[in-house]
Amino acid sequence: MDANSGRIATQILIRKPQETVDDDGFPIIKHEYLFNGKPVWCEWVNAHGSEFYNAASLNLSEPATLTMRYTSLVTTQCQIERKGDGAIFDIVSIDNIRDKRNWLEIKVSRVVAQP
């Protein structure tokens, strides 16, 4: 993939889980923002066609693919927050495109609140 600034048009925040304890001593997970909470630009493409149906068969909600500059800080334990609407997405998979450490392709699925 080559950089195309016209497609890198979505800002995201990346959250990494940190285990801590609450006031009663029970372990809890809090998410802290990477990059001091500064947004990262990416290309955001919602799943469509056969990719959408494959994701639906896995019960993934609002699947999408993000392409962003490479960083080793992003792992499958992180979450993506879409800037603007605050929607939270779990990372399903990460691909270091062609193992060149230039770009990451990240598959995500929206976090659905449990009833």
N, CA, C and O of each residue as an XYZ file, in Angstrom:
460
protein
N       0.841     -1.173      0.000
C       0.000      0.000      0.000
C       0.880      1.229      0.000
O       1.874      1.288      0.725
N       0.531      2.184     -0.788
C       1.221      3.465     -0.801
C       0.365      4.495     -0.086
O      -0.861      4.392     -0.056
N       1.024      5.483      0.484
C       0.285      6.533      1.191
C      -0.572      7.302      0.210
O      -0.097      7.739     -0.838
N      -1.826      7.461      0.551
C      -2.758      8.254     -0.245
C      -3.512      9.126      0.741
O      -4.461      8.675      1.381
N      -3.090     10.367      0.862
C      -3.639     11.237      1.897
C      -5.141     11.443      1.749
O      -5.805     11.786      2.727
N      -5.688     11.247      0.568
C      -7.124     11.400      0.376
C      -7.921     10.316      1.076
O      -9.084     10.527      1.419
N      -7.308      9.153      1.293
C      -8.012      8.052      1.954
C      -7.722      7.991      3.453
O      -8.492      7.392      4.205
N      -6.641      8.592      3.889
C      -6.290      8.612      5.314
C      -7.037      9.806      5.920
O      -6.450     10.861      6.161
N      -8.337      9.621      6.162
C      -9.184     10.752      6.516
C      -9.979     10.579      7.807
O     -10.820     11.419      8.125
N      -9.729      9.508      8.552
C     -10.468      9.250      9.785
C      -9.520      9.308     10.970
O      -8.428      8.742     10.937
N      -9.954     10.002     12.016
C      -9.147     10.075     13.230
C      -9.654      9.050     14.235
O     -10.857      8.882     14.436
N      -8.691      8.369     14.863
C      -9.016      7.384     15.898
C      -8.154      7.635     17.122
O      -7.099      8.266     17.044
N      -8.623      7.130     18.254
C      -7.832      7.107     19.475
C      -7.601      5.638     19.797
O      -8.496      4.813     19.619
N      -6.417      5.313     20.265
C      -6.088      3.916     20.558
C      -5.938      3.769     22.065
O      -5.184      4.499     22.710
N      -6.679      2.800     22.612
C      -6.705      2.569     24.058
C      -6.070      1.222     24.376
O      -6.363      0.211     23.739
N      -5.195      1.233     25.374
C      -4.526     -0.002     25.789
C      -4.996     -0.369     27.197
O      -5.051      0.497     28.070
N      -5.338     -1.647     27.433
C      -5.815     -2.031     28.757
C      -4.680     -2.040     29.787
O      -3.561     -2.465     29.501
N      -4.997     -1.568     30.973
C      -4.073     -1.590     32.098
C      -4.809     -2.190     33.278
O      -5.885     -1.715     33.643
N      -4.247     -3.225     33.880
C      -4.887     -3.834     35.037
C      -4.512     -3.052     36.286
O      -3.347     -2.720     36.509
N      -5.515     -2.770     37.085
C      -5.322     -2.065     38.349
C      -6.283     -2.682     39.360
O      -6.934     -3.680     39.051
N      -6.387     -2.122     40.541
C      -7.325     -2.624     41.538
C      -8.251     -1.500     41.969
O      -7.859     -0.334     42.009
N      -9.492     -1.870     42.293
C     -10.441     -0.860     42.755
C     -10.250     -0.610     44.248
O      -9.340     -1.166     44.863
N     -11.104      0.219     44.826
C     -10.979      0.588     46.241
C     -11.113     -0.610     47.177
O     -10.612     -0.586     48.302
N     -11.794     -1.662     46.705
C     -11.975     -2.856     47.527
C     -10.894     -3.911     47.278
O     -10.951     -5.003     47.845
N      -9.915     -3.591     46.436
C      -8.827     -4.520     46.178
C      -9.080     -5.519     45.062
O      -8.275     -6.425     44.846
N     -10.199     -5.364     44.344
C     -10.498     -6.273     43.250
C      -9.841     -5.780     41.958
O      -9.821     -4.580     41.686
N      -9.304     -6.712     41.163
C      -8.670     -6.297     39.909
C      -9.709     -5.779     38.908
O     -10.781     -6.361     38.746
N      -9.370     -4.693     38.256
C     -10.214     -4.139     37.197
C      -9.318     -3.730     36.034
O      -8.122     -3.490     36.203
N      -9.912     -3.659     34.870
C      -9.188     -3.234     33.672
C      -9.636     -1.822     33.323
O     -10.827     -1.555     33.167
N      -8.667     -0.927     33.205
C      -8.927      0.434     32.728
C      -8.154      0.597     31.431
O      -7.082      0.018     31.255
N      -8.706      1.385     30.532
C      -8.019      1.630     29.272
C      -7.366      3.007     29.308
O      -8.006      4.003     29.645
N      -6.088      3.047     28.957
C      -5.348      4.291     28.873
C      -5.028      4.562     27.404
O      -4.734      3.643     26.640
N      -5.090      5.815     27.032
C      -4.842      6.180     25.644
C      -3.354      6.142     25.314
O      -2.523      6.620     26.088
N      -3.030      5.574     24.166
C      -1.667      5.626     23.650
C      -1.424      7.017     23.054
O      -2.372      7.755     22.785
N      -0.199      7.357     22.858
C       0.220      8.606     22.213
C      -0.312      9.833     22.946
O      -0.649     10.842     22.327
N      -0.386      9.733     24.297
C      -0.863     10.844     25.133
C      -2.259     11.319     24.740
O      -2.594     12.491     24.908
N      -3.059     10.410     24.220
C      -4.433     10.743     23.854
C      -4.573     11.501     22.550
O      -5.657     11.986     22.223
N      -3.481     11.608     21.799
C      -3.544     12.315     20.516
C      -4.136     11.390     19.460
O      -3.823     10.200     19.438
N      -4.989     11.922     18.583
C      -5.599     11.081     17.557
C      -4.582     10.642     16.498
O      -3.577     11.307     16.245
N      -4.891      9.496     15.896
C      -4.086      8.927     14.822
C      -4.956      8.937     13.566
O      -6.142      8.614     13.628
N      -4.376      9.302     12.446
C      -5.115      9.298     11.175
C      -5.041      7.909     10.550
O      -4.005      7.247     10.603
N      -6.152      7.476      9.958
C      -6.181      6.180      9.295
C      -7.188      6.203      8.143
O      -7.988      7.128      8.000
N      -7.116      5.165      7.341
C      -8.156      4.914      6.344
C      -9.142      3.960      7.005
O      -8.731      2.943      7.565
N     -10.432      4.268      6.950
C     -11.474      3.455      7.578
C     -12.408      2.969      6.478
O     -13.018      3.774      5.774
N     -12.519      1.644      6.331
C     -13.400      1.061      5.320
C     -14.326      0.068      6.004
O     -13.878     -0.945      6.541
N     -15.624      0.365      5.983
C     -16.596     -0.573      6.546
C     -16.653     -1.825      5.682
O     -16.496     -1.759      4.463
N     -16.882     -2.969      6.329
C     -16.974     -4.233      5.584
C     -18.187     -4.187      4.656
O     -19.222     -3.606      4.983
N     -18.031     -4.807      3.507
C     -19.129     -4.873      2.537
C     -18.971     -6.149      1.722
O     -17.910     -6.774      1.718
N     -20.028     -6.519      1.043
C     -19.992     -7.716      0.206
C     -19.728     -8.971      1.008
O     -20.240     -9.133      2.115
N     -18.923     -9.865      0.440
C     -18.668    -11.154      1.089
C     -17.951    -10.978      2.425
O     -18.146    -11.780      3.338
N     -17.122     -9.937      2.553
C     -16.447     -9.680      3.822
C     -17.470     -9.397      4.926
O     -17.298     -9.834      6.064
N     -18.532     -8.665      4.585
C     -19.583     -8.370      5.561
C     -20.294     -9.656      5.991
O     -20.534     -9.866      7.180
N     -20.629    -10.515      5.023
C     -21.343    -11.752      5.355
C     -20.467    -12.714      6.156
O     -20.965    -13.410      7.041
N     -19.180    -12.759      5.859
C     -18.262    -13.590      6.652
C     -18.198    -13.085      8.092
O     -18.209    -13.877      9.034
N     -18.131    -11.766      8.258
C     -18.085    -11.187      9.603
C     -19.389    -11.451     10.345
O     -19.378    -11.738     11.542
N     -20.513    -11.356      9.639
C     -21.815    -11.599     10.274
C     -21.907    -13.046     10.757
O     -22.504    -13.312     11.800
N     -21.328    -13.971     10.016
C     -21.372    -15.373     10.427
C     -20.565    -15.603     11.707
O     -20.774    -16.598     12.402
N     -19.643    -14.686     12.020
C     -18.843    -14.761     13.245
C     -19.421    -13.873     14.352
O     -18.800    -13.685     15.398
N     -20.611    -13.334     14.108
C     -21.294    -12.442     15.058
C     -20.500    -11.169     15.351
O     -20.542    -10.658     16.470
N     -19.787    -10.662     14.367
C     -19.075     -9.406     14.531
C     -20.018     -8.257     14.184
O     -20.729     -8.314     13.181
N     -20.024     -7.232     14.999
C     -20.902     -6.085     14.800
C     -20.123     -4.944     14.148
O     -19.039     -4.588     14.609
N     -20.664     -4.380     13.095
C     -20.063     -3.256     12.371
C     -18.582     -3.482     12.049
O     -17.740     -2.662     12.417
N     -18.259     -4.574     11.372
C     -16.855     -4.844     11.046
C     -16.289     -3.792     10.096
O     -16.996     -3.258      9.240
N     -15.013     -3.511     10.265
C     -14.340     -2.538      9.400
C     -12.859     -2.903      9.323
O     -12.344     -3.693     10.114
N     -12.199     -2.296      8.342
C     -10.758     -2.460      8.183
C     -10.122     -1.084      8.229
O     -10.541     -0.173      7.515
N      -9.104     -0.937      9.076
C      -8.374      0.319      9.198
C      -6.975      0.114      8.651
O      -6.386     -0.954      8.816
N      -6.451      1.124      8.010
C      -5.057      1.108      7.588
C      -4.412      2.355      8.171
O      -4.881      3.474      7.961
N      -3.334      2.143      8.902
C      -2.647      3.260      9.553
C      -1.140      3.018      9.501
O      -0.684      1.923      9.171
N      -0.375      4.060      9.832
C       1.074      3.929      9.901
C       1.457      2.875     10.925
O       0.775      2.710     11.936
N       2.529      2.174     10.671
C       2.994      1.110     11.556
C       3.404      1.668     12.921
O       4.026      2.726     13.012
N       3.048      0.948     13.962
C       3.568      1.144     15.304
C       3.517     -0.195     16.017
O       2.556     -0.949     15.867
N       4.538     -0.486     16.783
C       4.558     -1.751     17.525
C       3.716     -1.660     18.795
O       3.523     -2.671     19.471
N       3.213     -0.479     19.132
C       2.440     -0.287     20.359
C       1.019     -0.841     20.259
O       0.396     -1.130     21.280
N       0.509     -0.990     19.050
C      -0.859     -1.478     18.867
C      -0.844     -3.001     18.855
O      -0.136     -3.623     18.062
N      -1.642     -3.593     19.752
C      -1.763     -5.047     19.839
C      -3.241     -5.416     19.786
O      -4.109     -4.543     19.814
N      -3.519     -6.708     19.710
C      -4.911     -7.152     19.666
C      -5.628     -6.925     20.999
O      -6.849     -7.066     21.065
N      -4.901     -6.579     22.056
C      -5.538     -6.255     23.334
C      -6.040     -4.813     23.372
O      -6.848     -4.460     24.232
N      -5.573     -3.987     22.457
C      -5.988     -2.583     22.405
C      -7.413     -2.451     21.878
O      -7.971     -3.392     21.314
N      -7.980     -1.289     22.067
C      -9.273     -0.948     21.487
C      -9.116      0.335     20.686
O      -8.231      1.151     20.942
N     -10.001      0.487     19.710
C     -10.013      1.669     18.855
C     -11.249      2.481     19.194
O     -12.354      1.942     19.253
N     -11.068      3.764     19.413
C     -12.200      4.676     19.614
C     -12.263      5.595     18.400
O     -11.310      6.315     18.102
N     -13.390      5.561     17.709
C     -13.538      6.406     16.517
C     -13.830      7.823     16.983
O     -14.838      8.077     17.643
N     -12.950      8.733     16.637
C     -13.105     10.125     17.073
C     -14.324     10.726     16.374
O     -14.548     10.491     15.187
N     -15.074     11.472     17.092
C     -16.271     12.094     16.526
C     -17.529     11.515     17.129
O     -18.357     12.241     17.679
N     -17.674     10.181     17.022
C     -18.880      9.562     17.596
C     -18.575      8.737     18.839
O     -19.499      8.284     19.515
N     -17.290      8.532     19.157
C     -16.912      7.828     20.377
C     -17.166      6.329     20.364
O     -17.029      5.675     21.398
N     -17.537      5.763     19.202
C     -17.781      4.316     19.114
C     -16.490      3.565     19.429
O     -15.408      3.954     18.990
N     -16.621      2.475     20.202
C     -15.475      1.669     20.612
C     -15.462      0.365     19.818
O     -16.500     -0.272     19.640
N     -14.280     -0.025     19.342
C     -14.112     -1.225     18.536
C     -12.999     -2.091     19.123
O     -11.948     -1.590     19.524
N     -13.251     -3.400     19.166
C     -12.217     -4.360     19.521
C     -11.397     -4.680     18.279
O     -11.916     -4.662     17.163
N     -10.132     -4.968     18.473
C      -9.275     -5.374     17.360
C      -9.398     -6.880     17.189
O      -9.159     -7.641     18.126
N      -9.770     -7.303     15.992
C      -9.920     -8.718     15.665
C      -8.587     -9.280     15.178
O      -8.197    -10.386     15.553
N      -7.895     -8.515     14.344
C      -6.592     -8.960     13.842
C      -5.768     -7.760     13.394
O      -6.299     -6.692     13.090
N      -4.452     -7.970     13.362
C      -3.513     -6.939     12.912
C      -2.563     -7.560     11.911
O      -2.038     -8.651     12.135
N      -2.340     -6.862     10.800
C      -1.396     -7.337      9.794
C      -0.370     -6.240      9.517
O      -0.730     -5.141      9.096
N       0.897     -6.538      9.753
C       1.996     -5.663      9.373
C       2.185     -5.909      7.877
O       2.831     -6.881      7.483
N       1.632     -5.044      7.055
C       1.556     -5.280      5.614
C       2.942     -5.551      5.032
O       3.863     -4.742      5.150
N       3.054     -6.721      4.400
C       4.293     -7.203      3.759
C       5.484     -7.229      4.712
O       6.633     -7.241      4.270
N       5.217     -7.238      6.019
C       6.276     -7.259      7.043
C       7.313     -6.156      6.852
O       8.491     -6.352      7.150
N       6.879     -5.000      6.358
C       7.817     -3.908      6.097
C       7.818     -2.824      7.177
O       8.618     -1.890      7.117
N       6.930     -2.945      8.156
C       6.837     -1.952      9.229
C       6.546     -0.549      8.705
O       7.029      0.441      9.255
N       5.758     -0.474      7.646
C       5.307      0.812      7.124
C       3.845      1.058      7.462
O       3.465      2.150      7.884
N       3.023      0.011      7.268
C       1.577      0.132      7.440
C       1.026     -1.043      8.235
O       1.543     -2.158      8.159
N      -0.033     -0.776      9.002
C      -0.792     -1.813      9.680
C      -2.186     -1.868      9.077
O      -2.818     -0.837      8.850
N      -2.655     -3.074      8.821
C      -4.051     -3.272      8.445
C      -4.716     -3.921      9.653
O      -4.318     -5.002     10.088
N      -5.726     -3.256     10.185
C      -6.372     -3.692     11.424
C      -7.842     -3.986     11.152
O      -8.575     -3.124     10.668
N      -8.263     -5.198     11.463
C      -9.677     -5.579     11.368
C     -10.303     -5.330     12.736
O      -9.762     -5.749     13.759
N     -11.456     -4.640     12.747
C     -12.115     -4.314     14.008
C     -13.589     -4.698     13.970
O     -14.175     -4.901     12.907
N     -14.161     -4.790     15.154
C     -15.585     -5.067     15.338
C     -16.073     -4.192     16.485
O     -15.403     -4.077     17.511
N     -17.234     -3.576     16.312
C     -17.744     -2.665     17.336
C     -18.095     -3.398     18.616
O     -18.667     -4.487     18.580
N     -17.752     -2.800     19.742
C     -18.088     -3.351     21.041
C     -19.581     -3.097     21.275
O     -20.053     -1.962     21.198
N     -20.302     -4.165     21.559
C     -21.737     -4.056     21.792
C     -21.986     -4.191     23.280
O     -21.539     -5.148     23.913
N     -22.710     -3.216     23.839
C     -23.022     -3.266     25.271
C     -23.865     -4.485     25.587
O     -24.813     -4.805     24.870
N     -23.511     -5.163     26.668
C     -24.268     -6.343     27.088
C     -25.494     -5.907     27.891
O     -25.393     -4.994     28.711
N     -26.662     -6.546     27.671
C     -27.878     -6.150     28.398
C     -27.791     -6.495     29.872
O     -28.729     -6.230     30.624
